[in-house]
Every structure is written in C-alpha cells, then in structure tokens.
Amino acid sequence: MTKRSARRMTWVGAGVLAAGAFAGAVLSMGATRAHERVPVREPERVRGVEVARLTAAPAVPAPITRDYATKVVVNLEVVEKEMELAPGVRYNFWTFGGTVPGSFIRVRQGDQVEIHLTNDMHDQMPHNIDIHAVSGPGGGAKVSMTMPGQTSAFTWSAEHPGLYVYHCATAPVGVHMANGMYGLLLVEPKEGLPAVDHEFYVMQGEFYTKGKNGEPGLQAFDYQKALDERPEYVVFNGAVGSLTGEKALQSKVGESVRIFMGNGGPNLVSSFHVIGTVLDNVYPEGGSVEEHDVQTTLIPAGGAAIVEFRPQVPGDYVLVDHSIFRAFSKGALGMLHVTGTDNPLVYHGGATPAAGK
Amino acid sequence: MTRPGRVRRFGTAALLGVVAAMALGRDSEAQEALGALAARIAARKAMVRIPAGSYLPLYTAGGRTDLRVGVGAFALDARPVTRGEYAAFEALHPEWRRSRLAGSRAGAGYLAGWRGDLDFGGAADAARPVTEVPLAAAQAYCSAEGKRLPTTDEWEYVAAASPERRDASGDAAFKQRLLELYTRPRPAQPAPVGSIFRNAFGVWDLHGLVWEWTVQAAQNDHAARHAKAHGAGATKHDMGCAGSAAGASDTRSYAAFLRYAFREGLTPGSTTSSLGFRCAR
Ligand SMILES: [Cu+2]
C-alpha cells in the first residue's frame, strides 16, 4: 500500500471515530478513489509485497506458510483463444490466463490483494472481473473494465476466508461466462487449512454450442440454447476428457485428497459426487461450516465447495455431476486414479457362476 | 459475391498505395498527382443515401424501453475506410503521418501495425479496413472528404438492418448471426471491406469486420442515462455488471450488448486494432 493511501486510511479511521457513525464510514468510502477503497472494518496491517503464483487447473498453488498479512499482487491476463472443447470440436473461449477455468488464485485472510487485469491486445472484447470475495459494488467489476491492449488495477482486502468464484461481468455477462470466463480464488483462513497429501482444482461449466454434442469443427455460441438452459456440453475443467485417461488425477491408497470444486455455470447447479467414496469433509458453498460424511454436495452456479476424502482401495474414482445424463452424455466426468495395495476388509467382491446353472 | 465495380475500386486503392509511396520522396509532382487521384477516389467512393426513419436503441432516454429514436436522412459510406484510402489521406495531410505523431500522446498505438509512413503492407492489404486510428484522426479523415463521422444513432439505425430487412431487430436468426460474427476467432488480419454482408440499405460490413467509431448524440447516450440515475462519476463502467440488463430495450440482444460495452470502453485516444471507421454526410 502506498503512503498516501495509508494516510487516507488513517484519516478515514479518525473520521469514523469522530463521527461515531456507520453512515460516516460509508460516506467517507464514497469520497475515496476506487483503488484506495477502505473497508469499514479496520483491515489487518500488512507487511511486504509478494506476487501470487497462479496455476492452471487441476493444479493448485502451494499452501500459504506466512503467518502475517501481506500485499499480494495478482497478474491476470485475459485471452480470447480457440481451443478444443471435445475431440474434434473447437470453441473460441474467452479465458482468464489462457485456460478454462481461469488461473487459481490463493491468498491469505487479511491480505491486501492488488489485481492487475490485462486484456490481450489481440482480443476483440472489453473484459473485467467480479470476485465474489470482494466487498464493494460489482466485486471489482466496476473498476476493472479493460479494453483490448490495456491493464486495469484495483485493491481489496481479503476479509472473509473461503473458496470463491471470480468471473467476467462485462455485458452481456451470460455470454462472457458461457465462453469460459470464470475461475476460483481461495482466501485461506489465518490459521491455514489442515495439511493434505493432494490438492486439486476442478470447475464445472456448461457450453451452448450451435452444433449438437459431438458435431466437429469450430462451434459458435447458441444464445437460444443458453436462454433455454439446454447445454450441449457440461464439462469439468473446460473440455470433455480434461480429467480422464492420461489426464486423470492421481493419488495413492490412504492419502488425503482435497478438491477445490467450483461451478462457473452459467446456468446449471451441480450435484457433485465422487463415485466410490464418501466425502469425509465438505465446506459447502466454500464457507466456514464443515460437514462430514457427505455423499453428494450441491454446488450453485457461481459457487464452490471444498471437499476432502481419503480413498481406501485402489482403482478409479469417478467425479460426476450426479444429474447423471450430464456426466454420461455431456462430459461432466473426471477420474481420480488411485494406486496401492488392495484392502479386502474395506471392499471386495465379484460375480461367481450361480449355483445349479 | 465479387462484383466488377469492387474489383476496379480495389485496384485503384492498391495503385494509390504505390503512388503514396512515391510521394514519400517529397516529389511535388507525385504529391500533386496523388492529390488529384485521391480527390477523384473520394468523389467516387460509394455512399448510400439513408432515408429518415427510427430505431429502438438498446438504451433510451429516461429508461423507457419502448421509445424509438428518430434519425434524419443522411448519407453513409457503403464500406469502411480502407488502408489504401487512409494512406492517400496521409500523403495529402503529412501532419497525420505516424512519424509526425510519434512520441506524442496522440501517437500511442497509431497505425502500430503499419511498416512505416504510408506503408500499410502489401497490395492485398490496401482493401482491408484501416484500424489503430484514434477519434481525432478518423474525424480529420472524414472532414478532408467533406464528411463527418456518423452519430451512434445513425450508425445503429442502419446497423439494425439484415440483408433482407431494414429493421431486423426482432429477427432471432439475425441476432444469432450477429453474435456469431462478433464472437468468432479473430483472424490475423481483417478481411477486405465488402466481404461480410450487404444490408437492406445497401451498406456493407457494419457487423463482423471491425468495430467502428461513432460520435454520441448526448440524449440517447447510455452513459448520460446512468449519470442521471446514479449521479455523476458513475458513467464509465456501467456495462460492467449484470445490472446492465436493467432498462435495456431488448435483454436478448446480446450482440448489441457486446457492441455497446465495447463502445462504452472507448476513449478518444483508443487505437484498438479491431476499431475502424466510415464517414457520413
Ligand atoms: Cu469478459
């Protein structure tokens, strides 16, 4: 934070005390410039600066080991990019960081986060970012509208721990999101998350192509299908098969697995389920309540959940949206391939010839 | 879809580029010859007479969603201004050459894709629309031809036409087509002018080639509307949230939202490589 904005913060703080009124604080906020926005609650004092290391799904940045708040600089580049949606099917995606879902951003509760949003000069559209963890009009969207070839910046205080969706909110927001403009941001609680063996980033989203599912070639967005909420594709991590075969997630028997699971929508709610396991811990909707022994957890469009489990037996565990036709025929299917020694006490069986036949 | 008239025109544009290159040598005769040629081309550049009428803007004054806006009769260039035509303008108006503006504020990004003054590339590029031109340069070009930039109302009124109908605003298939034109992958170079579609007014390429400069008629400006609704200072980023659907005349006109959002993001100095222009009179 600059000296100037720090001074302004002190000034606002003094003003609030003097007025002794919540309304006073709100008025003071209105008078400050957007990038100097000051939360009503006194944010934690920050020390130092670091640049966030971003990752593309299914990778997740390493847990934060810092025990103090800092200023985190996030450099995010919007790129409009033709990529594969399914084998032989192309789509002109609009992306945060060149991938769908967008880059994973990890900060710590109390951090001052400075978002630098760059819009590639070859892009055709203006874009911005609405981060659900941000307190303030538009969640950053109002101050981050960025034309091709430009960069915008804004700062916010990560007050609420949890797992949050970010997305583009430029009009028409549905089209920007339907083209892939969403991702996840984790605000780690001050005490951190319990250590696990594996962390993965998975995000669901649906695509409304003009051609029917499987029709090859470059596919355009079909607005009537989007209005009708009838997607041709419902996928994890931006493409059919992004988490299967060679790209399946990997772990070993007995290891703990944490999935940061988001849903970019733009329309559908996900009934997230992992075939072959019970979820030990779920933070529904990415919040701070913890649930245990969950079979299927609902993830709203524009929402997220943290799920944790520990596979006990080797084999393939299948991630699905349990609105099952989406998984079976539209793409919402991923694999966790678990290796290790068998554990017959937990699970065994198989067919034998029936007696007398 | 190629027609003899177009081929002849593009041939002239390419020739213009060659003469423009000669003129760079400060040969006054070449300059004069070029001037005469450019004047002839400007005079012959096809314009389409647009009759008076009305259209339904995406946003209207006072937030009324059923208020058509009247547009008086005017003439509009049948095609966007090409690089060849712009090079001829530069040759005649050296103050608008890239080298003259280099280092200045107005020069940032100006004709950044050109190889040099008057040098827009090969002959095949002469018929591509000129881009990377700020508002003032576009205005100077038009006034050099005795024209002006169209107002947003004029532009939107003409752009509401499909190939078949002058007012295609209720045509779902046309809306889908515009959306496809807007969201397809961007080619390395824009296609030559006259290659997308000719609408029912007889005007080419209003959608899907390049965005185009317009000037605002204040009373219908979305920004002005929001300035009233939200107070001064809230004018710049209103296309940046789902709230932009509130008060829109057609919340399913996604291509229009994309277009208005782009326009809202422009500043007079914008030299975006997907932004061109055409002139009106
Ligand atoms: Cu966007």
XYZ file of C-alpha atoms and ligand atoms in Angstrom:
639
model
C 0.000 0.000 0.000
C 1.281 3.477 -0.806
C 1.987 6.019 1.914
C -0.735 8.219 0.525
C -3.461 5.633 0.766
C -2.201 4.580 4.186
C -2.576 8.170 5.317
C -6.038 8.320 3.855
C -6.942 5.147 5.714
C -5.826 6.688 8.984
C -7.794 9.786 8.156
C -10.923 7.783 7.409
C -10.443 5.785 10.585
C -10.229 9.014 12.586
C -13.289 10.359 10.823
C -15.259 7.261 11.724
C -14.265 7.568 15.342
C -15.132 11.261 15.417
C -18.496 10.762 13.794
C -19.067 7.600 15.729
C -21.414 6.533 12.989
C -21.531 3.756 10.428
C -23.056 6.166 7.929
C -19.997 8.357 8.256
C -17.790 5.471 7.227
C -19.893 4.751 4.170
C -19.793 8.401 3.114
C -16.033 8.518 3.511
C -15.722 5.443 1.323
C -17.765 7.069 -1.368
C -15.410 10.009 -1.406
C -12.224 7.979 -1.841
C -10.949 6.844 -5.205
C -11.741 3.275 -6.190
C -8.224 1.874 -5.860
C -7.932 3.441 -2.427
C -11.163 1.940 -1.191
C -11.072 1.471 2.563
C -13.123 -1.208 4.277
C -15.343 -0.118 7.131
C -13.687 -2.713 9.293
C -10.073 -1.876 10.035
C -8.058 -4.268 7.880
C -5.047 -6.076 9.255
C -1.777 -4.201 8.898
C 0.129 -5.728 6.004
C 3.860 -6.345 5.699
C 5.805 -6.646 2.450
C 4.715 -7.485 -1.071
C 4.585 -10.711 -2.994
C 3.439 -11.734 -6.439
C 0.861 -14.519 -6.414
C 1.887 -17.711 -8.160
C -1.108 -18.724 -10.255
C -1.834 -22.210 -11.515
C -3.891 -23.752 -14.284
C -6.396 -26.472 -13.326
C -6.106 -29.101 -11.984
C -3.025 -27.703 -10.198
C -3.371 -25.607 -7.047
C -0.763 -23.149 -5.704
C 1.100 -24.399 -2.625
C -0.447 -23.667 0.782
C 0.487 -20.332 2.306
C 3.006 -20.669 5.116
C 3.086 -17.000 6.053
C 1.615 -16.136 9.474
C 1.104 -12.454 8.681
C -0.857 -10.443 6.112
C 0.910 -9.041 3.095
C 0.167 -7.225 -0.118
C -0.384 -9.799 -2.846
C -0.056 -8.730 -6.470
C -2.124 -10.840 -8.862
C -1.293 -10.505 -12.562
C -4.118 -11.974 -14.572
C -4.275 -11.844 -18.351
C -7.479 -12.206 -20.322
C -7.025 -14.043 -23.620
C -9.630 -14.901 -26.239
C -8.436 -18.211 -27.586
C -9.617 -21.024 -29.798
C -9.170 -24.404 -28.108
C -10.607 -27.894 -28.075
C -13.920 -28.406 -26.259
C -14.197 -32.093 -27.121
C -12.264 -34.329 -29.513
C -12.595 -32.650 -32.907
C -14.763 -29.858 -31.530
C -13.292 -26.345 -31.365
C -14.581 -23.318 -29.498
C -13.453 -19.698 -29.251
C -13.019 -19.495 -25.463
C -12.639 -16.271 -23.528
C -10.264 -17.009 -20.661
C -8.587 -15.700 -17.532
C -4.994 -16.769 -18.041
C -5.442 -18.782 -21.223
C -7.313 -21.672 -19.624
C -10.832 -22.681 -18.635
C -11.340 -22.458 -15.750
C -9.156 -19.403 -15.141
C -5.975 -19.380 -13.085
C -6.337 -20.433 -9.441
C -5.584 -17.553 -7.061
C -4.579 -18.270 -3.460
C -4.297 -15.570 -0.793
C -4.456 -15.429 2.998
C -7.176 -13.864 5.096
C -6.166 -10.271 5.871
C -4.077 -9.847 2.719
C -4.402 -6.704 0.636
C -4.908 -8.075 -2.852
C -3.947 -5.964 -5.840
C -5.486 -7.321 -9.031
C -3.862 -6.319 -12.309
C -6.133 -7.337 -15.153
C -4.592 -7.215 -18.609
C -6.664 -7.673 -21.751
C -4.586 -9.112 -24.590
C -4.149 -6.575 -27.397
C -5.459 -9.064 -29.945
C -8.722 -9.568 -28.082
C -11.921 -8.187 -29.560
C -13.942 -7.515 -26.414
C -13.597 -5.468 -23.256
C -13.497 -7.651 -20.122
C -13.490 -7.174 -16.355
C -13.539 -9.254 -13.192
C -16.087 -9.748 -10.427
C -14.515 -11.606 -7.498
C -17.081 -12.970 -5.079
C -14.712 -12.449 -2.134
C -14.591 -8.691 -2.704
C -16.739 -6.346 -0.624
C -17.760 -3.422 -2.801
C -20.025 -2.678 -5.785
C -19.501 -5.093 -8.632
C -16.935 -7.095 -6.665
C -14.236 -5.309 -8.632
C -16.147 -5.277 -11.916
C -16.876 -1.557 -11.701
C -13.204 -0.655 -11.569
C -11.718 -3.302 -13.808
C -13.360 -2.788 -17.205
C -10.406 -3.260 -19.523
C -10.220 -2.667 -23.256
C -8.018 -4.827 -25.505
C -4.380 -3.849 -25.021
C -4.973 -2.230 -21.647
C -4.423 -3.094 -17.986
C -6.518 -2.074 -15.015
C -5.820 -2.449 -11.322
C -7.740 -2.428 -8.073
C -7.059 -3.374 -4.493
C -9.274 -5.106 -1.977
C -8.949 -6.589 1.445
C -9.453 -10.354 1.795
C -11.586 -10.286 4.910
C -13.678 -13.425 4.541
C -11.973 -16.797 4.402
C -13.407 -19.290 1.945
C -13.414 -20.526 -1.629
C -14.817 -18.004 -4.105
C -15.749 -17.849 -7.754
C -14.491 -14.998 -9.877
C -15.878 -14.274 -13.318
C -16.110 -11.682 -16.033
C -19.142 -9.415 -15.625
C -18.972 -7.365 -18.812
C -22.281 -7.066 -20.633
C -23.721 -9.386 -21.670
C -22.395 -11.247 -18.637
C -24.001 -14.555 -19.612
C -22.143 -14.659 -22.910
C -18.798 -13.869 -21.268
C -19.347 -16.628 -18.715
C -20.696 -19.088 -21.261
C -17.448 -18.607 -23.158
C -15.410 -19.722 -20.140
C -14.692 -16.612 -18.099
C -14.650 -17.966 -14.539
C -12.202 -19.329 -12.026
C -11.589 -19.839 -8.296
C -9.931 -17.769 -5.620
C -9.133 -19.221 -2.198
C -8.858 -16.989 0.849
C -7.066 -19.256 3.316
C -8.089 -18.712 6.900
C -5.387 -17.165 9.099
C -4.656 -20.497 10.725
C -4.413 -22.177 7.294
C -6.159 -25.331 6.104
C -5.263 -28.754 7.542
C -2.421 -30.351 5.595
C -3.436 -32.926 2.981
C -1.495 -35.080 0.540
C -3.106 -33.715 -2.629
C -4.970 -30.589 -3.598
C -6.781 -30.378 -6.943
C -8.665 -27.655 -8.786
C -11.803 -28.710 -10.652
C -14.511 -26.449 -12.003
C -17.697 -27.307 -13.799
C -19.153 -25.256 -16.630
C -21.547 -25.780 -19.489
C -21.302 -24.850 -23.160
C -24.075 -23.919 -25.544
C -22.807 -24.774 -28.983
C -24.754 -24.287 -32.161
C -23.880 -27.788 -33.307
C -25.126 -30.776 -31.363
C -22.857 -32.608 -28.935
C -20.031 -34.161 -30.921
C -20.562 -32.157 -34.102
C -16.986 -31.455 -35.215
C -15.355 -28.199 -36.189
C -15.451 -24.689 -34.767
C -18.677 -24.233 -32.844
C -20.432 -20.932 -32.251
C -22.321 -19.968 -29.087
C -26.067 -20.545 -29.451
C -27.970 -17.942 -27.478
C -31.341 -19.644 -27.638
C -29.920 -22.823 -26.069
C -28.359 -20.672 -23.333
C -31.708 -18.984 -22.671
C -33.405 -22.371 -22.575
C -30.625 -23.727 -20.329
C -30.114 -26.669 -22.687
C -26.331 -27.064 -22.988
C -24.727 -29.445 -25.447
C -21.755 -29.858 -23.106
C -21.422 -29.947 -19.329
C -17.737 -30.358 -18.530
C -15.086 -30.250 -15.838
C -12.070 -28.026 -16.460
C -13.168 -26.620 -19.786
C -13.222 -29.688 -22.016
C -14.591 -33.169 -22.367
C -11.883 -35.550 -21.163
C -9.820 -32.961 -19.297
C -9.633 -35.325 -16.290
C -9.720 -38.752 -17.876
C -7.183 -41.175 -19.381
C -3.694 -39.700 -19.260
C -5.060 -36.607 -17.591
C -6.764 -38.391 -14.690
C -5.953 -37.099 -11.219
C -3.560 -39.380 -9.311
C -3.210 -40.430 -5.688
C -2.326 -43.433 -3.545
C -4.401 -45.518 -1.182
C -4.730 -43.878 2.210
C -3.665 -40.426 1.028
C -5.890 -37.480 1.740
C -7.326 -35.634 -1.242
C -8.793 -32.141 -1.228
C -10.689 -30.826 -4.229
C -11.424 -27.157 -4.659
C -14.575 -27.621 -6.660
C -16.232 -24.685 -8.381
C -19.186 -24.212 -10.659
C -18.958 -21.467 -13.272
C -22.381 -22.304 -14.670
C -23.505 -20.064 -16.279
C -26.875 -21.725 -15.610
C -26.758 -25.173 -14.039
C -26.392 -26.221 -10.423
C -24.024 -29.146 -9.931
C -24.758 -32.228 -7.818
C -21.146 -33.047 -7.223
C -20.380 -36.635 -6.327
C -17.315 -38.862 -6.286
C -18.284 -42.399 -7.236
C -16.698 -44.886 -4.852
C -16.166 -42.776 -1.782
C -17.925 -40.819 0.920
C -16.718 -37.264 1.361
C -15.127 -37.050 4.827
C -15.291 -33.270 5.000
C -17.203 -30.753 2.948
C -17.211 -26.999 3.293
C -20.497 -26.421 1.493
C -20.610 -23.352 -0.715
C -16.991 -22.675 0.155
C -17.891 -21.188 3.532
C -16.668 -21.871 7.033
C -19.190 -24.511 8.121
C -17.796 -28.016 7.976
C -19.940 -31.053 7.212
C -18.968 -34.696 7.435
C -19.889 -37.974 5.732
C -21.459 -36.428 2.680
C -22.452 -38.416 -0.424
C -23.329 -35.621 -2.867
C -22.904 -31.910 -2.393
C -24.775 -29.226 -4.263
C -22.678 -26.518 -5.881
C -24.629 -23.491 -7.042
C -23.840 -21.712 -10.282
C -21.368 -19.068 -9.206
C -20.475 -21.086 -6.120
C -17.875 -23.532 -4.865
C -17.205 -26.196 -2.261
C -14.133 -27.685 -0.672
C -14.370 -31.472 -0.440
C -11.968 -33.858 1.264
C -11.762 -37.634 1.231
C -9.276 -40.465 1.577
C -9.531 -43.348 -0.904
C -9.141 -46.664 0.922
C -8.922 -49.017 -2.031
C -7.020 -48.754 -5.338
C -8.889 -48.135 -8.567
C -10.658 -45.393 -10.455
C -12.896 -42.979 -8.586
C -15.213 -41.053 -10.847
C -16.045 -37.386 -10.353
C -19.502 -36.590 -11.692
C -22.346 -34.165 -11.684
C -24.930 -36.622 -10.382
C -27.563 -35.062 -12.623
C -26.335 -38.117 -14.364
C -27.132 -37.581 -18.042
C -24.770 -34.634 -17.887
C -21.987 -36.955 -16.734
C -22.791 -39.818 -19.051
C -23.501 -37.946 -22.255
C -22.464 -34.304 -21.937
C -18.987 -34.594 -20.446
C -19.264 -33.881 -16.695
C -16.977 -36.731 -15.771
C -13.475 -36.932 -14.333
C -11.255 -39.642 -12.869
C -9.102 -39.996 -9.808
C -6.766 -42.914 -10.364
C -5.714 -44.423 -7.046
C -2.815 -46.858 -6.822
C -1.713 -49.008 -3.880
C -2.406 -52.296 -2.205
C -5.843 -53.810 -2.041
C -7.786 -53.728 1.190
C -10.353 -56.568 1.182
C -11.599 -55.681 4.648
C -12.851 -52.398 3.243
C -14.111 -53.679 -0.071
C -14.095 -56.909 -2.005
C -16.401 -58.949 -4.124
C -17.240 -60.119 -7.622
C -19.536 -62.369 -9.554
C -19.358 -66.147 -9.465
C -21.429 -68.577 -11.533
C -24.819 -69.014 -9.868
C -25.331 -72.452 -8.297
C -27.062 -75.083 -10.420
C -26.618 -73.418 -13.796
C -20.086 -12.170 -54.313
C -17.311 -10.273 -56.124
C -18.626 -7.642 -58.436
C -16.729 -5.859 -61.201
C -17.169 -2.445 -59.579
C -15.470 -3.604 -56.418
C -12.530 -5.110 -58.189
C -11.908 -1.849 -60.036
C -12.125 0.103 -56.814
C -9.646 -2.127 -55.014
C -7.283 -1.920 -57.953
C -7.360 1.848 -57.629
C -6.747 1.604 -53.889
C -3.640 -0.502 -54.479
C -2.413 1.933 -57.101
C -2.992 4.708 -54.627
C -0.693 2.967 -52.184
C 2.076 2.796 -54.786
C 1.690 6.456 -55.674
C 1.577 7.290 -51.979
C 4.914 5.532 -51.516
C 6.371 7.606 -54.346
C 5.046 10.742 -52.751
C 7.072 9.952 -49.658
C 10.124 11.057 -51.574
C 8.752 14.601 -51.330
C 8.425 14.688 -55.082
C 5.991 17.564 -55.505
C 4.729 16.293 -58.847
C 3.976 12.918 -57.401
C 2.292 14.673 -54.491
C 0.081 16.585 -56.855
C -0.742 13.554 -58.944
C -1.621 11.710 -55.784
C -3.768 14.578 -54.594
C -5.724 14.596 -57.799
C -6.147 10.841 -57.712
C -7.218 10.858 -54.060
C -9.751 13.588 -54.743
C -11.187 11.545 -57.602
C -11.411 8.461 -55.458
C -13.033 10.350 -52.596
C -15.598 11.741 -55.007
C -16.306 8.288 -56.385
C -16.321 6.499 -53.051
C -19.707 4.934 -52.841
C -22.110 6.395 -50.329
C -25.573 5.145 -49.646
C -28.481 7.505 -49.181
C -30.244 6.589 -45.970
C -33.861 7.756 -45.679
C -35.150 9.243 -42.437
C -36.605 6.714 -40.018
C -36.377 5.490 -36.474
C -34.887 2.634 -34.473
C -35.100 1.174 -30.978
C -31.798 1.751 -29.158
C -30.528 -0.699 -26.543
C -30.920 2.110 -24.023
C -33.224 5.071 -24.344
C -33.524 8.383 -22.571
C -35.199 8.108 -19.205
C -35.040 4.336 -19.202
C -38.140 3.932 -21.376
C -37.737 0.632 -23.158
C -40.223 1.338 -25.925
C -39.002 4.693 -27.139
C -37.904 4.698 -30.769
C -35.389 7.325 -31.735
C -35.873 9.330 -34.909
C -32.970 9.659 -37.336
C -32.929 12.211 -40.160
C -31.920 11.416 -43.725
C -28.187 11.271 -44.346
C -25.604 9.506 -46.483
C -23.223 6.828 -45.213
C -20.105 5.298 -46.768
C -21.057 1.953 -48.235
C -17.866 0.430 -46.799
C -15.415 1.183 -44.006
C -12.390 3.311 -44.880
C -9.555 1.165 -46.223
C -5.834 1.295 -45.534
C -5.211 2.353 -49.117
C -7.616 5.252 -48.763
C -6.098 6.202 -45.448
C -2.589 6.169 -46.923
C -3.739 8.608 -49.600
C -5.124 10.847 -46.862
C -1.804 10.712 -45.035
C 0.060 11.549 -48.202
C -2.040 14.680 -48.614
C -2.018 15.519 -44.903
C 1.502 14.851 -43.644
C 0.516 16.014 -40.171
C -1.327 12.691 -39.818
C 1.632 10.519 -40.705
C 2.729 8.162 -37.999
C 6.230 9.611 -37.843
C 4.811 13.069 -37.157
C 2.794 11.846 -34.228
C 5.471 9.557 -32.809
C 6.227 10.280 -29.182
C 3.118 12.376 -28.721
C 0.138 11.311 -26.718
C -1.996 11.030 -29.850
C 0.667 8.820 -31.416
C 0.434 5.932 -28.932
C -0.549 2.883 -30.922
C -1.367 4.973 -34.006
C -1.164 2.733 -37.094
C 1.063 0.485 -34.995
C 0.705 -2.396 -37.437
C 1.989 -0.385 -40.417
C 5.546 -0.830 -41.605
C 6.105 2.900 -41.883
C 4.576 6.134 -43.116
C 2.053 5.378 -45.885
C 3.261 1.779 -45.812
C 0.372 -0.401 -44.728
C 1.789 -3.626 -46.157
C 1.361 -5.357 -49.480
C -1.081 -4.535 -52.261
C -3.501 -7.109 -50.865
C -3.755 -5.065 -47.666
C -4.960 -1.906 -49.410
C -8.562 -3.054 -49.323
C -8.510 -4.071 -45.659
C -10.175 -1.632 -43.266
C -7.863 0.842 -41.576
C -7.660 0.391 -37.777
C -5.448 1.717 -34.955
C -6.793 5.205 -35.632
C -7.857 7.496 -32.756
C -11.048 9.526 -32.878
C -9.377 12.766 -33.957
C -7.679 11.091 -36.915
C -10.943 9.497 -38.035
C -12.636 12.875 -37.806
C -9.825 14.550 -39.725
C -10.083 11.938 -42.458
C -13.816 12.433 -42.842
C -13.612 16.201 -42.841
C -10.893 16.010 -45.517
C -13.502 14.290 -47.672
C -16.096 16.902 -46.771
C -17.789 14.409 -44.474
C -18.102 13.647 -40.751
C -18.370 10.581 -38.524
C -21.873 9.122 -38.149
C -23.640 9.578 -34.839
C -24.262 6.468 -32.786
C -27.972 6.819 -33.563
C -27.329 6.988 -37.298
C -24.991 4.025 -37.157
C -27.301 1.885 -35.012
C -30.304 2.749 -37.197
C -28.544 1.468 -40.314
C -26.953 -1.453 -38.458
C -30.364 -2.769 -37.413
C -30.805 -3.983 -40.985
C -30.269 -7.571 -42.039
C -29.594 -8.402 -45.685
C -33.349 -8.736 -46.136
C -34.976 -6.229 -43.819
C -34.234 -2.658 -42.792
C -35.442 -3.272 -39.265
C -34.388 -6.774 -38.284
C -34.347 -6.042 -34.556
C -36.983 -8.707 -33.863
C -35.343 -11.350 -36.037
C -33.917 -14.109 -33.811
C -31.887 -15.699 -36.605
C -30.290 -12.343 -37.394
C -29.422 -11.845 -33.717
C -27.757 -15.258 -33.684
C -25.842 -14.414 -36.863
C -24.518 -11.165 -35.398
C -23.455 -12.958 -32.246
C -21.558 -15.494 -34.332
C -19.861 -12.739 -36.302
C -18.842 -10.957 -33.101
C -17.566 -13.980 -31.201
C -15.742 -15.960 -33.872
C -11.961 -16.183 -33.540
C -10.295 -13.074 -34.774
C -8.327 -13.519 -37.985
C -4.719 -12.302 -38.104
C -5.854 -9.564 -40.492
C -9.368 -8.244 -41.038
C -10.907 -9.339 -44.328
C -11.102 -6.809 -47.193
C -14.043 -4.430 -46.988
C -17.156 -5.586 -48.783
C -16.780 -9.188 -47.672
C -19.155 -9.685 -44.720
C -22.662 -8.793 -45.842
C -24.554 -6.014 -47.561
C -27.635 -4.996 -45.624
C -31.065 -3.953 -46.859
C -29.979 -0.295 -47.005
C -27.122 -1.293 -49.301
C -24.424 -0.783 -46.651
C -21.597 -3.317 -46.196
C -19.761 -4.707 -43.184
C -21.458 -2.974 -40.277
C -21.049 -6.196 -38.298
C -18.242 -8.683 -38.084
C -15.406 -6.856 -39.841
C -14.188 -4.194 -37.405
C -15.798 -2.075 -34.703
C -16.437 1.474 -35.913
C -16.072 4.933 -34.449
C -19.252 6.909 -33.934
C -19.923 10.151 -32.158
C -22.510 10.400 -29.428
C -25.815 12.178 -29.625
C -25.969 13.032 -25.940
C -29.620 12.474 -25.243
C -29.541 8.791 -26.136
C -26.233 8.001 -24.557
C -26.315 5.136 -22.091
C -23.650 6.910 -20.076
C -25.772 10.037 -19.848
C -28.728 7.946 -18.739
C -26.714 6.380 -15.954
C -25.242 9.721 -14.966
C -28.783 10.752 -14.136
C -29.649 7.532 -12.424
C -26.515 7.056 -10.339
C -25.005 10.500 -10.077
C -22.023 11.960 -11.887
C -18.912 9.834 -11.903
C -20.753 6.560 -12.418
C -20.708 6.922 -16.174
C -17.681 4.937 -17.184
C -18.212 1.307 -16.249
C -21.905 0.662 -16.394
C -21.604 -2.124 -18.952
C -19.566 -3.992 -16.392
C -22.234 -5.810 -14.442
C -25.376 -7.884 -14.818
C -27.244 -4.721 -13.833
C -26.691 -3.514 -17.396
C -29.753 -5.585 -18.338
C -31.941 -3.213 -16.314
C -33.564 -0.669 -18.599
C -32.419 -2.331 -21.824
C -34.987 -2.408 -24.599
C -34.101 -5.986 -25.510
C -32.294 -8.074 -22.914
C -31.740 -10.813 -25.501
C -29.925 -8.654 -27.988
C -26.532 -9.985 -26.937
C -24.656 -8.682 -29.948
C -25.931 -5.203 -29.108
C -24.681 -5.575 -25.515
C -21.253 -6.625 -26.782
C -21.189 -3.635 -29.111
C -22.399 -1.099 -26.555
C -19.928 -2.445 -23.979
C -17.079 -2.025 -26.451
C -18.181 1.497 -27.325
C -18.529 2.387 -23.662
C -14.922 1.372 -23.091
C -13.543 3.656 -25.784
C -11.717 6.869 -25.040
C -10.922 9.393 -27.794
C -7.337 8.164 -27.863
C -8.215 4.498 -28.385
C -6.171 2.923 -31.166
C -7.518 -0.590 -30.809
C -6.530 -2.850 -33.662
C -10.105 -4.009 -34.180
C -11.542 -0.487 -34.439
C -12.054 1.261 -37.776
C -14.495 3.820 -39.127
C -16.538 5.068 -42.044
C -17.838 8.541 -42.800
C -21.268 10.097 -43.158
C -22.620 13.250 -44.723
Cu -15.287 -10.986 -20.436
